[in-house]
Every structure is written in structure tokens, then in C-alpha cells.
Coordinates of C-alpha atoms and ligand atoms in Angstrom, one line a residue:
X28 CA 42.0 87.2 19.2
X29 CA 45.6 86.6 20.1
X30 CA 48.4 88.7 18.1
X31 CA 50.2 85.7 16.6
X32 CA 47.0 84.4 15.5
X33 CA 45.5 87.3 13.7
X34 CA 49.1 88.1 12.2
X35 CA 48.6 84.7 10.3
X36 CA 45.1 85.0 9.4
X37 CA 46.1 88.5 7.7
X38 CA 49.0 87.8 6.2
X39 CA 48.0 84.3 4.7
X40 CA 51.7 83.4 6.0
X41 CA 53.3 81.4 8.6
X42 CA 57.2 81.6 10.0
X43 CA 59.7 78.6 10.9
X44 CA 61.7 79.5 13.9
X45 CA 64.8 80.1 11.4
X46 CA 62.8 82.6 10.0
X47 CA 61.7 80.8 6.3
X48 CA 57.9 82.1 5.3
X49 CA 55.5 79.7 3.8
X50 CA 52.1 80.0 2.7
X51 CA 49.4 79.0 5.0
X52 CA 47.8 77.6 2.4
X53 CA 44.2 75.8 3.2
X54 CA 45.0 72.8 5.2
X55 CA 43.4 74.8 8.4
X56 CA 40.1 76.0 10.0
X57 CA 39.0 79.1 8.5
X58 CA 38.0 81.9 11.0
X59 CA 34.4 81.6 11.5
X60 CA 35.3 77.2 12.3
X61 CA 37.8 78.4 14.7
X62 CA 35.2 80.8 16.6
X63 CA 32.6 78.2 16.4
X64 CA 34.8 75.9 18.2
X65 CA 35.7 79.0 20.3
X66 CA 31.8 79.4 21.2
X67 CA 31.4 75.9 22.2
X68 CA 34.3 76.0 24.7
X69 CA 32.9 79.1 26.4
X70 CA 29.3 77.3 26.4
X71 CA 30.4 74.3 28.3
X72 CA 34.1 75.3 30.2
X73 CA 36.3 72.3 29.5
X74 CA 39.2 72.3 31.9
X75 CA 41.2 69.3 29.5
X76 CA 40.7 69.2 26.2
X77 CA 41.9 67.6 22.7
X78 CA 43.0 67.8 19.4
X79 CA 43.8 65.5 16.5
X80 CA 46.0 67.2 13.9
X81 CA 48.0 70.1 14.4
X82 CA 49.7 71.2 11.0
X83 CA 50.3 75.4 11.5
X84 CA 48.4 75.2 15.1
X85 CA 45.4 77.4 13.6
X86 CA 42.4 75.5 15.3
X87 CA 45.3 74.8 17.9
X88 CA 45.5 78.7 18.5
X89 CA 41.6 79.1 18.7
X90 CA 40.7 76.5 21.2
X91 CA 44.3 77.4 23.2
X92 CA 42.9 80.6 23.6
X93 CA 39.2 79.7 24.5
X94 CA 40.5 76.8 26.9
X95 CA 42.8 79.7 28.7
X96 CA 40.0 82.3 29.0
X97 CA 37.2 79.6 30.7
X98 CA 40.1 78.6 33.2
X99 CA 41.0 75.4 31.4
X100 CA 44.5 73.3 32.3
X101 CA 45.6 71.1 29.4
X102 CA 45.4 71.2 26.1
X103 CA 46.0 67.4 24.5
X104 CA 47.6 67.9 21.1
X105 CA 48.4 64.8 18.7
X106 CA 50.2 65.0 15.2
X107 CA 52.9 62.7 13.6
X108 CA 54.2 64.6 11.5
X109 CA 54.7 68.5 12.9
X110 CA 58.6 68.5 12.5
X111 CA 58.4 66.4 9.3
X112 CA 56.0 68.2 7.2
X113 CA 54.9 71.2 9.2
X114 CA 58.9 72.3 10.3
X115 CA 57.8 72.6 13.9
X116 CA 55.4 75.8 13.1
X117 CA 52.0 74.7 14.6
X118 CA 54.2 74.1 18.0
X119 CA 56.1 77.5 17.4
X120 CA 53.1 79.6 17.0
X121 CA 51.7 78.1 20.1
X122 CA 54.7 79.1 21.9
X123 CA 54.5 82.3 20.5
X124 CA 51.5 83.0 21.7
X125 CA 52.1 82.1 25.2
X126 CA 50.5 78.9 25.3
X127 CA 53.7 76.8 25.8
X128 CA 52.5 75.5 29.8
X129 CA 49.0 75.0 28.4
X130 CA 49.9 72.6 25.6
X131 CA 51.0 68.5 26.1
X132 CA 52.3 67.7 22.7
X133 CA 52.9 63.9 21.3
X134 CA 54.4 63.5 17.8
X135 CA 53.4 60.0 17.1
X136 CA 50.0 58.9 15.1
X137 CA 46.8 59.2 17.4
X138 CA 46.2 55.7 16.9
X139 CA 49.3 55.2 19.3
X140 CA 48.7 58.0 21.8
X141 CA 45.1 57.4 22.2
X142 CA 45.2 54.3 24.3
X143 CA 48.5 55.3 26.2
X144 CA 46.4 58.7 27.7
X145 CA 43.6 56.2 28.7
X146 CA 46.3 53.8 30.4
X147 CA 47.4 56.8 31.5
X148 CA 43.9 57.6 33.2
X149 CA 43.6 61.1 31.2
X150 CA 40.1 62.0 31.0
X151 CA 39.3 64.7 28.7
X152 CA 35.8 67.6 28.5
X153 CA 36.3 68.2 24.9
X154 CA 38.0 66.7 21.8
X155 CA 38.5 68.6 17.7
X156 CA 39.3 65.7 15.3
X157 CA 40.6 66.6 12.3
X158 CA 43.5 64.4 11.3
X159 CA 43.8 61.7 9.3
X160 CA 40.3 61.1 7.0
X161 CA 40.0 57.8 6.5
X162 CA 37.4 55.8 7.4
X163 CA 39.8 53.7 9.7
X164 CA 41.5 56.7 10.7
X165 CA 38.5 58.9 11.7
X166 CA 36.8 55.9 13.2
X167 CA 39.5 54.7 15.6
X168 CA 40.2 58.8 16.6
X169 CA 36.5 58.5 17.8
X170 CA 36.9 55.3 19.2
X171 CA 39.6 56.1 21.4
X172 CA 38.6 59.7 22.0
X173 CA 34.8 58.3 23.3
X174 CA 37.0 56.3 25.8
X175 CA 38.7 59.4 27.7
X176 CA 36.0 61.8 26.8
X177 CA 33.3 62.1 29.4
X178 CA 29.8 62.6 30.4
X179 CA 28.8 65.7 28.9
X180 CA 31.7 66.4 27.3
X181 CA 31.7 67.7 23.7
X182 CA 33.1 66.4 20.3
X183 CA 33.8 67.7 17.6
X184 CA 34.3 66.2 13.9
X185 CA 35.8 68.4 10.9
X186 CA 35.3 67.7 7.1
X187 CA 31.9 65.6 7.6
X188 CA 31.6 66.0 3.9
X189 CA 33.4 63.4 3.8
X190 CA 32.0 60.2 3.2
X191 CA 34.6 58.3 5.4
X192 CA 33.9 61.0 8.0
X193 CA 30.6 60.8 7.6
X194 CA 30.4 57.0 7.9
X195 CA 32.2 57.2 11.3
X196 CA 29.6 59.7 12.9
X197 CA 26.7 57.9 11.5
X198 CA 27.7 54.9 13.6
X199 CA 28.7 57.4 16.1
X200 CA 24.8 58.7 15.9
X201 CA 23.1 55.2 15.8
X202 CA 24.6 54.0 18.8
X203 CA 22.2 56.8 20.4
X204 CA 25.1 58.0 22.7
X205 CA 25.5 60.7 21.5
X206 CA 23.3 63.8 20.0
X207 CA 23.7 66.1 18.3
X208 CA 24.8 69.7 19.6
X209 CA 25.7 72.2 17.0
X210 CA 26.9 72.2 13.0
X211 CA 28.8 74.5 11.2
X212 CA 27.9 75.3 7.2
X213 CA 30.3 76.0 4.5
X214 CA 28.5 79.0 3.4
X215 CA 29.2 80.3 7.3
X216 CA 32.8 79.1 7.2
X217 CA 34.0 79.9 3.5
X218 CA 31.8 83.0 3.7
X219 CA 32.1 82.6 -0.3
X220 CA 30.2 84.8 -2.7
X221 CA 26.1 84.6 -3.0
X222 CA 26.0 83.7 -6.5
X223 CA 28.9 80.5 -5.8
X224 CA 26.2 79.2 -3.3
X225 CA 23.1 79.9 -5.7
X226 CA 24.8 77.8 -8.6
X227 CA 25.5 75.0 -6.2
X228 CA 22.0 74.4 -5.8
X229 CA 20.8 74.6 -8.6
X230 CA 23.2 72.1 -10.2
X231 CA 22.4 69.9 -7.0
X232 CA 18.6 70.6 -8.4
X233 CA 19.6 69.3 -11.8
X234 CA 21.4 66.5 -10.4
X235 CA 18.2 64.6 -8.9
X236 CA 16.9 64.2 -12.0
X237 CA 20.3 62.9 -14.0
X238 CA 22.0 60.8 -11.7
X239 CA 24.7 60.4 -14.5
X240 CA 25.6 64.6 -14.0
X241 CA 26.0 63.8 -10.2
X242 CA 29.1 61.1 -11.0
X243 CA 30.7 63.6 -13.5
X244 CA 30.9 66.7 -11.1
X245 CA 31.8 64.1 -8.4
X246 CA 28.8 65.4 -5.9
X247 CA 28.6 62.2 -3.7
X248 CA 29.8 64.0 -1.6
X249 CA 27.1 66.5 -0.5
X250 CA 24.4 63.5 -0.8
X251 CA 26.3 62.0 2.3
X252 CA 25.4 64.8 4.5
X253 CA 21.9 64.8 3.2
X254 CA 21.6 60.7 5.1
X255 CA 22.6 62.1 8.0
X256 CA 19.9 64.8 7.7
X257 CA 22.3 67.4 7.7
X258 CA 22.0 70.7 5.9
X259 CA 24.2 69.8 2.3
X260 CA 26.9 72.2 3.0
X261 CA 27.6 70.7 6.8
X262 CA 31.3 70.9 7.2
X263 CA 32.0 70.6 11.0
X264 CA 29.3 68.9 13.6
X265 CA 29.6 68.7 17.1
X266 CA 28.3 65.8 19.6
X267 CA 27.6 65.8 23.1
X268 CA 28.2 62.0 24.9
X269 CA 25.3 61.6 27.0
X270 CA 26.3 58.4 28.2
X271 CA 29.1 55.6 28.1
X272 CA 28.5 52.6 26.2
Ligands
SAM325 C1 43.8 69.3 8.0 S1 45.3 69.2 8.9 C2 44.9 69.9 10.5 C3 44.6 71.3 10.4 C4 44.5 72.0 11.8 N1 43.4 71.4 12.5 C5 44.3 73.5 11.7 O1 43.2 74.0 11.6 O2 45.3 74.2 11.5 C6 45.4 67.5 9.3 C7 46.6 67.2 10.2 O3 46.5 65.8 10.6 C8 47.7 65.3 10.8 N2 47.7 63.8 10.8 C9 47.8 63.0 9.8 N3 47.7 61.7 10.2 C10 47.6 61.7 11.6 C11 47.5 60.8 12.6 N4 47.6 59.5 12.3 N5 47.4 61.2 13.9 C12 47.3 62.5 14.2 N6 47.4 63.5 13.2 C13 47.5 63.1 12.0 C14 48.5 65.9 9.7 O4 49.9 65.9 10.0 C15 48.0 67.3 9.6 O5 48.7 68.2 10.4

């Protein structure tokens, strides 16, 4: 793992180029996503690749790092609000870490760079989305990604405990384009305590017999996962395309 990287994933903190700390807080991949999207990169050797959401550049640094070691080019980066919200760190620590003639950046919404990299020609072997999560959001990001992406290539979608996530790869599913290649669980990305993971399902237990306990502790959400025939705890799925529309 690169240096700036693990300094970040120790420390739980990440540095402006002024110098001011701030906590990394939890708007990022934990470790055992970014090495699953690591795995998948050295499985299927992308040369271009994508990402949707850039914030401190943690699942930027993984798949930087992977793309690099299988001989990749171009890493597609897409986020419209680094400087704004983020203070330029996500872009900093790619720098840091060496992967400033790797990395295209745009700072616009996706839904505006999207269709210019197609114009554009850009065809891409593997995309991460995880920016915006609404239904709208997540289902033009796929839209537009499914245009560029090719053949083979491999997508992946974060948060698909989300219902609005979860609707947009449902359709993405149905249409029979693409399957299904790999998941990751919660329990294998929080790595969270036994017990935590034992309670969840028994109350998930409970709830199919009082559908009223299910609104109160707001568990929707896990039920979504469970149409799609996913393990409960899925939190990050990705597709192969195995043909264009
Ligand atoms: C959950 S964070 C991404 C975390 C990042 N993948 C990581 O692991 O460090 C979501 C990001 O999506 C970005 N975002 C929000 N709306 C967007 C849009 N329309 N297009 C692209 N990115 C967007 C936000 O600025 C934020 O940085």
C-alpha cells in the first residue's frame, strides 16, 4: 500500500496543502472495499478507468495504485465539489502519492462530464460509482458510464443498500446486459464486532413477523438487497457488461 495512503488510514486524518488537519471522517471506502476494488483491477487489467466521487481520494488512492501496478494509462476522475467541500485534498493526496500523470480530473457534476468523454470518444475498462445517491443521480452515472464502458469491462456500484442504488442496478440486471461478478458484505468491509452482526439478525428475524418493528428501526433498507437476491448486508456489487444494448 502506498505511504500517503496508509498514513491516512492510520491516523484517521487528512492534510490541506496549507497544512490544516481534518478528520477523515466516514464519507470513504473502508480498507477491505478499497482492496476489493484493488482485486478486481488486477483480475481483469484495465488500462482506462473511472471514478464518480472523489472527496479525500481514498478509493481514488486504491484503484490509482492498482491501475499503475497492471500497466494502466488513465485514471477518469469526476467530482464537483473537490475544492468546495473537500479543500482540494482528494486531488492533493493523489499528487502526493505520485499519481499526478495518472489522473484526468474534471470538477463539474458527472452528469455534465459523462457525455462530453463519449463526444470525446473515451472508452473506458472499468468504472467505481459512488457519487451522488439518488435515484436520478446513480441512474444517469450508469447510464452514461454503460455508454463509454466496454465489452467486458467491469462496474462497480457502492452503497447498494440503498434503495435508490439499488433501484438503478435492478434495471441495470433486468436488462440482462450485465451479470453479476463479485459483492462485497458489510460484515467484510466494517469488519465490526460478532455480537453487532448476531443482533442484526435476529432483530431482522423479529422483523418478519411484525412488520410495524421493521418501519420503527427504519430496516427497508436491508429488505432491498434481499429483491435483488443479495446477501442483506451487500454494500458494494460489481457488474461485468457482456454486451451493448
Ligand atoms: C461518498 S463520497 C466519495 C468517497 C470516495 N469514493 C472515497 O472512498 O474516498 C461522494 C462524493 O460524491 C461527490 N459528488 C456529489 N455529487 C456529485 C456529482 N453530481 N458528480 C460527481 N460527484 C459527485 C461528492 O462531492 C463526494 O465527494
Amino acid at each position: 500500500m502506498n505511504l500517503v495512503l496508509q498514513e491516512i488510514l492510520q491516523s484517521g486524518k487528512v492534510r490541506s496543502h496549507s497544512g490544516e488537519t481534518f478528520d477523515l471522517g466516514f464519507a470513504h471506502v473502508p480498507r477491505q472495499q478499497g482492496e476489493f476494488l484493488q482485486q478486481l483491477i488486477f483480475e481483469t487489467k484495465p488500462k482506462v478507468s473511472l471514478e464518480i466521487g472523489l472527496a479525500f481520494g481514498i478509493s481514488a488512492l486504491f484503484i490509482s495504485e492498482a491501475i499503475r501496478s497492471v500497466q494502466g494509462t488513465r485514471h477518469i476522475v469526476i467530482d464537483p465539489f473537490q475544492s468546495d467541500s473537500f479543500k482540494n485534498i482528494g486531488l492533493n493526496n493523489l499528487y502526493n502519492a505520485g499519481f499526478e500523470d495518472l489522473v484526468e480530473f474534471h470538477e463539474l457534476p458527472s452528469c455534465t462530464v459523462l457525455p462530453k468523454l463519449e463526444c470525446a470518444g473515451t472508452r473506458i475498462d472499468f468504472a467505481f460509482i459512488d457519487g451522488a445517491h439518488s435515484f436520478e443521480a446513480v441512474f444517469v452515472d450508469m447510464f452514461y458510464t454503460d455508454r463509454i464502458l466496454r465489452v467486458g469491462g467491469i462496474l462497480a456500484i457502492d452503497d447498494t443498500h440503498f434503495p435508490a442504488v439499488l433501484e438503478a442496478l435492478r434495471h441495470f440486471l433486468d436488462s440482462g446486459r450485465y451479470s453479476l461478478v463479485d459483492t462485497l458484505t458489510a460484515s467484510s468491509a466494517d469488519q465490526g464486532p460478532r455480537w453487532k452482526k448476531a443482533i442484526r439478525v435476529f432483530i431482522r428475524g423479529v422483523c418478519k413477523y411484525c412488520p410495524a418493528l421493521k418501519r420503527i428501526l427504519r430496516l427497508e433498507f436491508s429488505d432491498c438487497n434481499a429483491q435483488l437476491a443479495l446477501a442483506p448486508d451487500v454494500r458494494c456489487v460489481a457488474l461485468r457488461k457482456e454486451r451493448e444494448s
